[in-house]
Coordinates of N, CA, C and O in Angstrom, one line a residue:
Q1 N 249.2 209.1 139.2 CA 250.5 209.7 138.0 C 251.5 208.7 138.3 O 251.9 208.9 139.5
V2 N 252.1 208.3 137.3 CA 253.1 207.0 137.9 C 254.1 208.2 137.2 O 254.2 208.3 136.2
Q3 N 255.3 208.3 138.3 CA 256.4 209.2 138.0 C 257.6 208.3 138.7 O 257.6 208.1 140.5
L4 N 258.9 207.9 137.9 CA 260.1 207.3 138.9 C 261.5 208.4 137.9 O 261.1 208.5 136.8
V5 N 261.9 208.7 139.1 CA 262.5 210.1 138.8 C 263.9 209.7 139.2 O 264.4 209.0 141.2
E6 N 265.1 208.9 138.3 CA 266.5 208.7 138.9 C 267.7 209.5 139.1 O 267.3 210.5 138.9
S7 N 268.3 209.2 139.3 CA 269.7 210.2 140.8 C 270.9 209.0 141.0 O 270.8 208.3 140.8
G8 N 271.7 209.9 140.8 CA 273.1 209.2 140.6 C 274.0 209.0 140.2 O 275.8 208.4 140.3
G9 N 273.5 209.0 138.9 CA 274.6 208.8 137.7 C 275.6 209.7 137.5 O 275.7 210.7 138.3
G10 N 277.1 210.0 136.9 CA 278.0 211.2 136.7 C 279.4 209.8 136.1 O 278.8 208.3 135.5
L11 N 280.3 210.7 136.1 CA 281.2 210.0 136.1 C 282.4 209.4 136.7 O 282.9 209.9 137.7
V12 N 283.0 208.5 136.6 CA 283.5 207.8 137.3 C 284.8 206.7 137.1 O 284.9 206.5 135.2
Q13 N 285.7 206.7 137.2 CA 287.0 206.0 136.5 C 286.5 204.4 137.2 O 286.2 203.8 138.2
A14 N 287.2 203.5 136.4 CA 286.9 202.1 136.4 C 287.6 201.5 137.9 O 289.1 202.1 138.4
G15 N 286.9 201.1 138.3 CA 286.7 200.3 139.9 C 286.7 201.8 140.2 O 286.6 200.5 141.8
G16 N 285.6 202.3 140.7 CA 285.2 203.2 141.4 C 283.6 202.5 141.7 O 283.0 201.8 141.4
S17 N 282.9 203.9 142.5 CA 281.3 202.8 142.4 C 280.8 204.7 142.4 O 281.1 205.4 142.4
L18 N 279.5 203.8 142.4 CA 277.9 205.1 142.4 C 277.7 204.3 142.8 O 277.2 203.1 143.0
R19 N 276.3 205.2 143.4 CA 274.8 204.8 144.1 C 274.0 206.0 143.2 O 274.0 206.3 143.7
L20 N 272.9 204.6 142.8 CA 271.9 205.8 141.9 C 270.4 205.3 142.5 O 270.5 204.5 143.4
S21 N 270.1 206.3 142.6 CA 268.3 206.4 143.5 C 267.1 206.0 142.4 O 268.0 206.7 141.2
C22 N 266.3 205.5 142.8 CA 265.3 205.6 141.8 C 264.1 206.5 143.4 O 263.7 205.7 144.0
Q23 N 263.4 208.0 143.1 CA 262.8 208.3 143.8 C 261.2 208.3 143.1 O 260.9 208.3 142.1
A24 N 259.8 207.5 143.9 CA 259.0 207.5 143.6 C 258.0 207.9 144.6 O 258.5 207.8 145.8
S25 N 256.7 207.7 143.9 CA 255.1 208.1 144.9 C 255.6 207.3 145.3 O 255.2 205.5 145.0
Q26 N 254.0 207.0 146.7 CA 254.0 205.1 147.4 C 253.1 204.7 146.3 O 253.1 203.1 146.4
R27 N 252.0 205.7 145.2 CA 251.4 204.3 144.4 C 251.8 203.7 143.7 O 251.9 202.9 143.4
T28 N 253.3 204.7 143.0 CA 254.0 204.0 142.2 C 255.0 203.2 142.6 O 255.4 201.7 142.2
F29 N 255.1 202.8 144.0 CA 256.1 202.1 144.6 C 255.7 200.7 145.0 O 256.3 199.3 144.8
N30 N 254.9 201.0 145.8 CA 254.5 199.7 146.7 C 253.0 199.0 145.8 O 252.1 200.0 145.4
P31 N 252.5 198.2 145.7 CA 253.8 197.1 146.5 C 254.1 195.9 145.1 O 254.2 195.2 144.5
Y32 N 254.7 197.2 144.3 CA 255.5 196.7 143.1 C 256.9 195.6 143.0 O 257.9 196.3 143.7
V33 N 256.8 195.3 141.8 CA 258.7 194.4 141.6 C 259.2 196.5 141.1 O 258.3 196.2 140.1
L34 N 260.7 196.0 141.7 CA 261.0 197.2 140.8 C 262.4 196.4 139.8 O 263.3 195.5 140.5
G35 N 263.2 197.2 139.2 CA 264.5 196.9 138.1 C 264.8 197.9 138.0 O 264.5 199.0 137.3
W36 N 266.3 198.1 137.8 CA 267.0 198.7 136.6 C 267.5 197.6 135.8 O 267.7 196.9 135.3
W37 N 267.5 199.0 134.4 CA 267.9 198.5 133.7 C 268.5 199.3 132.4 O 268.7 200.5 133.4
R38 N 269.4 199.0 131.9 CA 270.4 200.2 131.3 C 270.6 200.4 129.5 O 270.5 198.8 129.3
Q39 N 271.0 200.6 128.8 CA 271.2 201.3 127.4 C 272.3 201.6 126.6 O 272.0 203.7 127.5
A40 N 273.2 201.2 126.9 CA 274.5 201.5 125.9 C 273.8 202.3 124.6 O 272.9 201.5 123.7
P41 N 274.8 203.1 124.1 CA 274.3 202.6 122.6 C 274.6 202.4 121.7 O 275.6 201.9 121.3
G42 N 273.2 202.4 121.0 CA 273.6 201.6 119.6 C 273.0 200.2 120.1 O 273.0 199.2 119.6
K43 N 272.6 200.2 121.3 CA 272.5 199.1 122.0 C 271.2 198.7 122.5 O 270.8 199.2 122.7
E44 N 270.6 197.1 122.8 CA 268.9 197.6 123.1 C 269.5 196.9 124.5 O 270.1 197.2 125.3
R45 N 267.9 197.7 125.2 CA 268.0 197.3 126.7 C 268.1 196.8 127.7 O 268.3 195.3 127.1
Q46 N 269.3 196.5 128.4 CA 269.5 195.3 129.2 C 269.0 195.1 130.7 O 269.4 196.1 131.2
F47 N 268.5 193.9 130.7 CA 268.1 193.6 132.0 C 269.9 193.4 132.9 O 270.4 193.6 132.8
V48 N 269.8 194.3 134.5 CA 270.2 194.8 135.5 C 270.1 193.8 137.3 O 270.7 193.3 137.1
A49 N 269.1 194.2 137.5 CA 269.1 193.9 138.7 C 267.3 194.7 138.7 O 266.2 195.0 138.3
A50 N 266.5 193.7 139.4 CA 265.0 193.6 139.8 C 265.2 192.9 141.6 O 265.9 192.4 142.0
I51 N 264.1 193.6 142.4 CA 264.0 193.5 143.4 C 262.2 193.7 144.1 O 261.3 194.1 142.9
N52 N 262.0 192.2 144.7 CA 260.7 192.0 144.7 C 260.3 192.9 145.4 O 260.6 194.0 145.9
A53 N 258.7 193.0 145.8 CA 257.9 194.5 147.3 C 258.0 194.1 148.2 O 258.4 195.4 148.7
R54 N 258.7 192.9 148.6 CA 259.2 192.9 150.2 C 260.2 193.2 150.5 O 261.1 193.3 151.1
G55 N 261.4 193.4 149.4 CA 262.6 193.6 149.5 C 263.4 192.0 150.1 O 264.8 192.6 149.5
D56 N 263.1 190.8 149.7 CA 263.4 189.7 150.3 C 264.3 188.9 149.1 O 264.8 188.2 148.9
R57 N 264.0 189.0 147.6 CA 264.3 188.5 147.1 C 264.9 188.5 145.8 O 264.4 191.0 145.4
T58 N 265.8 189.1 145.2 CA 266.8 189.9 144.3 C 267.1 188.6 142.9 O 267.1 187.8 143.1
E59 N 267.4 189.5 141.8 CA 267.9 189.4 140.8 C 268.9 189.9 140.3 O 268.6 190.8 139.9
Y60 N 269.7 188.8 139.1 CA 270.9 189.9 138.8 C 271.3 189.6 137.3 O 271.0 188.5 136.9
S61 N 271.9 190.6 137.0 CA 272.2 190.2 134.9 C 274.1 189.2 136.0 O 274.2 189.6 136.3
D62 N 274.5 188.4 134.5 CA 275.5 188.0 134.4 C 276.7 189.0 135.2 O 277.4 189.0 135.5
P63 N 276.4 189.8 133.8 CA 277.6 191.4 134.0 C 277.7 191.7 135.1 O 278.8 192.6 135.9
V64 N 276.2 191.9 135.9 CA 276.8 192.4 137.1 C 276.8 192.1 138.6 O 276.8 192.0 139.4
R65 N 276.5 190.6 138.1 CA 276.0 189.8 139.6 C 277.2 190.0 140.3 O 278.7 189.6 140.2
G66 N 277.3 190.3 141.9 CA 279.0 190.7 142.7 C 279.1 191.8 142.5 O 280.6 191.9 144.1
R67 N 278.9 192.2 141.9 CA 279.2 193.7 141.5 C 278.8 194.5 142.5 O 278.3 196.3 143.1
F68 N 277.2 194.5 141.5 CA 276.3 195.3 142.4 C 275.0 195.1 143.2 O 275.7 194.0 142.8
T69 N 274.4 196.0 143.3 CA 273.8 195.8 144.7 C 271.8 196.1 144.7 O 272.7 197.3 144.7
I70 N 271.3 195.7 144.6 CA 269.8 196.4 144.6 C 269.2 196.5 145.9 O 269.7 195.3 146.8
S71 N 268.2 197.3 146.4 CA 268.2 197.7 147.2 C 266.6 198.2 147.4 O 266.9 199.6 146.4
R72 N 266.0 198.3 148.1 CA 264.4 199.6 147.9 C 264.4 199.9 149.7 O 264.8 198.9 150.9
D73 N 263.8 200.9 149.8 CA 263.2 201.8 151.0 C 261.8 201.6 151.0 O 261.7 203.0 150.4
N74 N 261.5 200.8 151.3 CA 259.0 200.7 151.2 C 258.9 202.3 152.1 O 258.1 202.2 151.9
V75 N 259.5 202.6 153.3 CA 259.4 203.7 154.1 C 259.8 205.4 153.0 O 258.7 206.3 153.2
K76 N 260.9 205.3 152.4 CA 261.3 206.4 151.9 C 261.0 206.0 150.4 O 261.0 207.4 149.4
N77 N 260.1 205.4 149.9 CA 259.3 205.1 148.6 C 260.7 205.2 147.6 O 261.0 205.5 146.3
T78 N 262.2 204.8 147.7 CA 263.2 204.8 147.0 C 263.6 204.0 146.5 O 263.9 202.2 147.2
L79 N 263.9 203.1 144.8 CA 264.9 201.8 145.0 C 266.6 202.4 145.3 O 266.6 203.7 144.4
Y80 N 267.4 201.7 145.1 CA 268.7 202.3 144.9 C 269.5 200.9 144.1 O 269.2 200.0 144.3
L81 N 270.7 201.0 144.0 CA 271.5 200.5 143.3 C 272.3 200.7 143.6 O 273.8 202.0 142.8
Q82 N 273.7 199.6 143.9 CA 274.6 199.9 144.9 C 275.5 199.5 143.6 O 275.4 198.4 143.7
M83 N 276.7 200.2 142.5 CA 277.7 199.6 141.7 C 279.4 199.9 142.7 O 279.6 200.8 142.1
N84 N 280.0 198.9 142.5 CA 281.1 198.9 142.5 C 282.0 198.2 141.7 O 281.7 197.1 140.4
S85 N 282.9 198.6 142.1 CA 284.2 197.8 140.6 C 283.4 198.4 139.4 O 283.9 197.0 138.4
L86 N 283.4 199.1 139.4 CA 282.6 199.8 137.8 C 283.5 199.4 136.8 O 285.5 199.6 137.1
K87 N 283.5 198.6 135.5 CA 283.7 199.0 134.3 C 283.6 199.5 133.2 O 282.6 200.1 133.5
S88 N 284.4 199.9 132.3 CA 284.4 200.5 131.3 C 282.7 199.9 130.4 O 281.8 201.7 129.8
E89 N 282.1 199.0 130.8 CA 281.4 198.7 129.6 C 280.4 198.9 130.6 O 279.1 198.1 129.7
D90 N 280.2 199.1 131.6 CA 278.9 199.6 132.0 C 278.3 201.0 131.7 O 277.6 201.3 132.5
T91 N 279.1 201.7 131.1 CA 278.9 202.9 130.4 C 277.5 202.4 129.9 O 277.5 201.6 129.2
A92 N 276.4 203.3 130.6 CA 274.8 203.4 129.9 C 274.6 204.6 130.4 O 274.6 204.9 131.9
I93 N 273.4 204.4 129.4 CA 271.9 205.0 130.6 C 270.9 204.3 131.7 O 270.8 203.1 130.2
Y94 N 270.9 204.4 132.5 CA 270.2 203.1 133.9 C 269.2 203.9 133.7 O 268.6 205.4 134.0
Y95 N 267.8 202.9 133.3 CA 267.0 202.8 133.9 C 266.3 202.6 134.9 O 266.3 201.4 135.4
C96 N 265.7 202.7 135.9 CA 264.2 202.0 137.1 C 263.1 201.6 136.6 O 262.5 202.8 135.5
G97 N 262.1 200.4 136.9 CA 261.1 200.5 135.8 C 260.5 200.1 137.1 O 260.7 198.9 138.3
R98 N 259.2 199.8 136.8 CA 258.1 199.2 137.2 C 257.1 198.0 136.8 O 256.9 198.0 135.7
A99 N 257.6 196.5 137.7 CA 257.0 195.6 136.9 C 255.6 195.0 137.8 O 255.4 195.1 138.9
S100 N 254.9 194.2 137.0 CA 253.6 193.3 137.5 C 253.0 192.6 137.5 O 253.3 192.3 135.9
G101 N 253.2 191.0 137.7 CA 252.8 190.1 137.7 C 253.1 189.1 138.3 O 252.9 189.1 139.9
A102 N 252.4 187.6 137.9 CA 252.2 186.8 138.8 C 253.4 186.4 139.6 O 253.8 186.0 140.8
R103 N 254.2 186.1 139.1 CA 256.0 185.2 140.2 C 256.9 186.3 139.5 O 257.1 186.6 138.5
F104 N 257.9 186.5 140.3 CA 258.9 187.6 139.9 C 259.7 186.8 139.2 O 260.3 187.6 138.3
E105 N 260.1 186.0 139.1 CA 261.0 185.4 138.5 C 261.0 185.0 136.9 O 261.2 185.1 136.0
D106 N 259.4 185.4 136.5 CA 258.9 185.3 135.0 C 258.5 186.4 134.6 O 259.1 186.3 133.8
I107 N 258.9 188.2 135.2 CA 258.3 188.8 134.8 C 259.8 189.8 135.3 O 259.5 190.7 134.4
V108 N 260.2 190.0 135.8 CA 261.4 190.8 135.7 C 262.4 190.8 134.5 O 262.6 191.9 134.6
F109 N 262.3 189.4 133.7 CA 263.4 189.8 132.5 C 263.2 190.2 131.6 O 263.8 190.6 130.5
T110 N 262.0 190.5 131.6 CA 261.2 191.1 129.9 C 260.5 192.3 130.4 O 259.4 193.0 130.7
P111 N 261.4 193.4 129.0 CA 261.2 194.8 129.9 C 259.0 195.3 129.3 O 258.7 195.7 129.4
E112 N 258.5 194.0 128.5 CA 257.5 194.5 128.3 C 256.2 194.2 129.3 O 255.2 194.5 129.3
N113 N 256.3 194.0 130.9 CA 256.0 193.1 131.7 C 256.4 194.8 132.7 O 255.3 194.6 133.5
Y114 N 257.5 195.9 132.0 CA 257.6 196.9 133.0 C 256.3 198.1 132.1 O 256.1 198.2 131.2
D115 N 255.5 198.8 133.1 CA 254.2 199.2 132.0 C 255.0 201.0 132.8 O 254.4 201.7 132.4
A116 N 256.0 201.5 133.5 CA 256.6 202.9 134.2 C 257.8 202.7 134.2 O 258.6 201.7 134.1
W117 N 258.8 203.5 133.3 CA 259.8 204.3 134.2 C 260.5 205.1 134.4 O 259.6 206.4 134.1
G118 N 261.3 205.7 134.8 CA 262.4 207.0 134.8 C 262.7 207.0 133.4 O 262.9 206.8 132.8
Q119 N 263.4 208.6 133.9 CA 263.6 209.3 131.8 C 265.4 209.0 132.4 O 265.4 208.8 131.5
G120 N 265.8 208.0 133.2 CA 267.0 207.2 133.1 C 267.8 208.2 133.6 O 267.7 209.8 133.2
T121 N 269.4 207.6 133.7 CA 270.5 208.5 134.3 C 271.8 208.6 133.8 O 271.6 206.7 133.5
Q122 N 273.0 208.4 133.2 CA 273.9 208.8 132.6 C 275.4 208.7 133.5 O 274.6 209.0 134.8
V123 N 275.3 207.2 133.0 CA 276.6 206.4 134.2 C 277.8 206.4 133.0 O 277.3 205.9 131.8
T124 N 278.7 207.2 133.2 CA 280.2 206.8 132.7 C 281.2 206.6 133.0 O 281.3 206.7 133.7
V125 N 282.3 205.5 132.4 CA 282.9 204.8 133.6 C 284.5 204.7 132.7 O 284.3 204.4 131.2
S126 N 285.0 205.7 133.0 CA 286.3 205.6 132.0 C 287.5 204.9 132.0 O 288.2 205.0 133.5
S127 N 288.3 204.8 131.8 CA 289.2 203.4 131.7 C 290.7 203.6 131.7 O 290.7 205.2 131.4

């Protein structure tokens, strides 16, 4: 059974930081590409960041590049998203997802390539 469980969301002031975590079972976690997506009210789900199975390749969306850092711990089966310099436009529900496919750069940006999702964690940034 595929299971991804996010945590770490909350309310933070603009300029602050949060670290999200996504805990998975070993079978869910390795050797998959993992990503973070977010969805704000009334908007489509938006790609945030992704990391390959070994953790040595990452991709970020333009709005978060330089502020967010994705990482993974393959021993603890945990995915992280360190979010710094948060802005009000970062307010959304954040989801972690598992993707599979032939090439990292070809699969991470398309939600249809993700076959498992967590339930989401709310991040609210007050201005």
